[in-house]
Amino acid sequence: MSDLPLLSLLIWIPILGGAGLLALRSLDCCNPRPLALAVAMVTFLLSLLLWTGFDTTTAAMQFQEQASWIRAFNVYYHLGVDGISMPLVILTTFTTVLVVLAGWEVIKDKPAQYMAAFLIMEGLMIGVFSALDAVLFYVFWEGMLIPMFLIIGIWGGPRRVYATIKFFLYTFLGSVFMLVALIYMYTQSGSFDILDFHALKLGMTEQVLIFLAFLLAFAVKVPMWPVHTWLPDAHVEAPTGGSVILAAIMLKIGGYGFLRFSLPITPDASSELDWLIILMSLVAVIYIGFVALVQGDMKKLIAYSSIAHMGFVTLGIFIVFRIMDNNAGGLQGAAMGLQGSVVQMVSHGFISGALFLCVGVLYDRMHSRQIADYGGVVNTMPVFGALMVFFAMGNSGLPGTSGFVGEFMVVLASFHADFWFAFLAATTLILGAAYSLWMVKRVVFGDVANEQVAKLSDINGREAMILGTLALAVLVLGLWPGPLVEVMRASIDNLLAHVAVSKL
Amino acid sequence: MENVYLAIALAPLVGAILAGLFGRLIGRSGAHWVTILGVGLSFLLSLLVFKHHVIDGAGAFNGTVYTWMVSDGIRMEVGFLIDRLTILMMMVVSFVSLMVHIYTIGYMHDDPGYQRFFSYIALFTFSMLMLVMSNNFLQLFFGWEAVGLVSYLLIGFWYKRPSAIYANLKAFLVNRVGDFGFLLGIAAVAMYFDTLDYADVFAAAPSMVDATIEIFQGSPWSLMTVVCILLFIGAMGKSAQVPLHVWLPDSMEGPTPISALIHAATMVTAGIFMVARMSPLFELSDTALNVVMVIGAITALFMGFLGVVQNDIKRVIAYSTLSQLGYMTVALGASAYSAAIFHLMTHAFFKALLFLAAGSVIIAMHHEQDIRRMGGLKKYMPVTYWTSLVGSLALIGFPGLAGFFSKDTIIEAVHASSLAASGFAYFAVLSGVFVTALYSFRMFFLVFHTEERFDEHTRSHLHEPPAVVTVPLILLAIPSVVAGYWIDPVVFGDYFGGAIFFSDAHPVMEELTHEFHGAWSFVLHGLTGPAFWFAMAGLFTAWYVYTRQPDLANQARNRFAWLYRVLVDKYGFDRFNEVVFAGGARGVGWLLWKAGDVVLIDGLLVNGSARVVGWTAAVARHLQSGYLYHYAFGMILGLLAFLSWFIWWG
């Protein structure tokens, strides 16, 4: 078992499975849905081996695979995961299963291609999380855009062309700068290995430039204010499955990038410019919280709420420098911030995914995302209503749901950095509840608003299973986050120890 | 005993899950049986725990159930601290909740959401038990927010009513404002004490007396003051203290049984309990105690006034709850924690009684809640009448009844307190006694005495509700009378032992204990005190104005029209919040969205740069005209430029 190339399997089974679906389509022989589900399930089950076989005592990369790829430039096919990336890989495989199920009946147009796009994207995203070679990482990173581009562009809403172009240009603009930074570091170190980059000595100016290049790439992905405006448009136009993957996984890649690249490669620049990220994060929490409040489109509202929640991820990552300053180099409180931001990423994957699925359930029935078109949904869809209230509560960070854990940890940690950081971050308690529950009030509660709502039928078994699974995940992580925190402990401690040492 | 503690907490949860998820399967009676058995089991086991700890004298229990997570060296756990404060709360919560459960069978008899309701109230009980049994700040916050969640669900139980779903959103958000402060308080504790465990925090607290925190650069504040005030902001939300009280009257939109549950045993008592639990922290900051006392005094007096002008039977009692919570808060500020908890307990009994009696009246009147359309109900509903009388007398502090003992102790404690705010607080709680008697008996007389003000149809159906309704009334009336005699051990004895801490700087309870010579002499002493006469004056005024001279009230209202308007307007809090906070937030959101996102970022930067690219390309395109002479001309110009460069600088 131990010599199974697990990560390669996780990357290539879905990609090849997706390609297979495309090939089978021309034969027109079989229903693509069960096949896609089988591939996604196999990938998910295999990914669980990562969890069971994971050694929590070490911060070293695990399940490593290395093979020479482009000899002339010292490029390797190098894979591996640590406690930070492993949970995100499992989040990816888990979410893909649900997304395949969610597209089961709704996608009538080109189902094989739709399923194939998601499977291929799954493989690419796992590649991003497990690549330890910068070129390999970059290939997966950019490759990931293509299926998403197609998903929004083909199965999207009426303004899908504007949204796809905006999405593509935005993210592409960010990533070319990252490519320059990666190549520069190659010229300095003679290697494309990310772990070599971690050890690479860099001067302050170099660090600042590299940091800014990375910032552009990752900030767009997260997305951080003020480079966030592609997200609401992309979400509104994307089909439900696309929104789920976008919110649950793709946004996490930005946060992951900060942890894997910015912090360890440019610790001094990160420390110098942390105020910028903290500012952007707090603006995201508050500014975007207010903006979310007034949205009339449910998907836009959840998209904005995603931005606000991702603000906690970046806040948790970049307060560590202030904490170290305050404690004269001591790390008390810093690990909690980093752990909190990873927990927040996983939790946001569940909750935002679930909320987008909820909107999808409504959209499939009424073909509207406007809050004003709904009202009193719980009268005709009681089971769905209960689930939606539950997820909205998770979105507003209710203790006992996963939404609470990350926010709680980040607020506690930011108190170590500065009272006002904690103060401003904690406003999410009020704002998050306000926009989530006000939406619930207008959509779910109340008397039946119109004839369409009166004709709604409650969720079927398939939908109930998808949402029920997510509800269970939200609850389990909320009631017992210990194991997740435990898995990442060694890696986080190692990262902190690394960051605490100046490269100058 | 550990399994017993666990069972006490989990039994209502199991009931809630069964009734909630399998409600259709187990049917209506199945739902009320599982939840009643669950809560009943909690109550019986609480009595067993009481026997074990208080009668048999076992020490406090402090243990972990499971570790939530360990982060940064801080163990975050779910665990129980079972000391005498907890045990008292457990008994009160489970007893009142059990009564409410039984009562609900009658009250919600025809409601289609029967199972759902039982599931919610059992979940409510579970949340509150977890809150009071907690041994750490994390679980306290869990229970804290869980109570908020269930109250949200319960207030909005009749989700078709616009007013109900407005009220539940309001309740949740106002509570969140309090929780905001509370969370920051917990964060401060976690940072400075490096643990969230009560025992460790309390043990380390005295060494932190002189610690400071710089919230504003250059002005160090006492850490304990900041922590206590932040925590107290949380208590202000849950225990509905001014200005975070606005959710409580609106919570009347829920069915009556939950009003009894929210107002008497759960939720609103959480803040009072929390401050008493945190007495080792609050005792270290006079500033915080002064703040607590002032807020409590304002609530006690000014919310009482509002009760006088309300006409909805439930709202009168709601404002009474606000005012009584103010009394408890004042007692906390005066370091009379045991008196506050004692009043919490007696209040839980008689307030639950009053609410359930009001519910009984409401059922009999076919869901009429306006006391102006009642009157003379005494002869139709004798049980409700007599139990209401007991509850009202207990509320106004009639000597010998439960409320008398607890309220008089609070007034005496404030009198003895040497804090700066105690002068104002004493005035407030003393005049509050008059107001309490006035609004209580105004309602009592208008409902049960005076002429009948309803139609023939209503009269023909008027009768005492069934036994599931009246039996809880009687069972609650008993402790409303006798619970006061427990004052000896609970308030002046050493019932609480180490569970509550008094600093030597605030010897209020010690002084009172010296003057205490048994419950009977306390009653006799009360007869000569001002509070008794204030209460009697209020009772008499209510009797005279509302039964003898009904015109007097109208005259007074016309005479003091401005005052009446202010009171009916509830001092304008609701309007202010609606305009400034709700409207303001929407306005800010709209502005940021339209001006920030749409115009500035998308319009100017994103699409703007796209336009710049397009424009540049359009200009550059002119260079590629396709005419040979254009290119030739370009070459000549270039050649010229190169030549001149060589000549001049080369």
Tab-separated table of C-alpha atoms in Angstrom, chain B residues 13 56 121 161 295 381 530 543 578 611:
chain	number	residue	atom	x	y	z
B	13	LEU	CA	-31.203	16.579	23.319
B	56	ASP	CA	-24.418	14.384	51.185
B	121	ILE	CA	-38.214	23.599	23.506
B	161	ARG	CA	-46.553	35.918	10.394
B	295	ILE	CA	-27.149	49.600	33.471
B	381	MET	CA	-61.382	30.810	35.605
B	530	PRO	CA	-39.937	51.587	52.713
B	543	TRP	CA	-56.882	49.277	42.605
B	578	GLU	CA	-34.701	50.879	12.626
B	611	ARG	CA	-11.037	50.329	-22.625
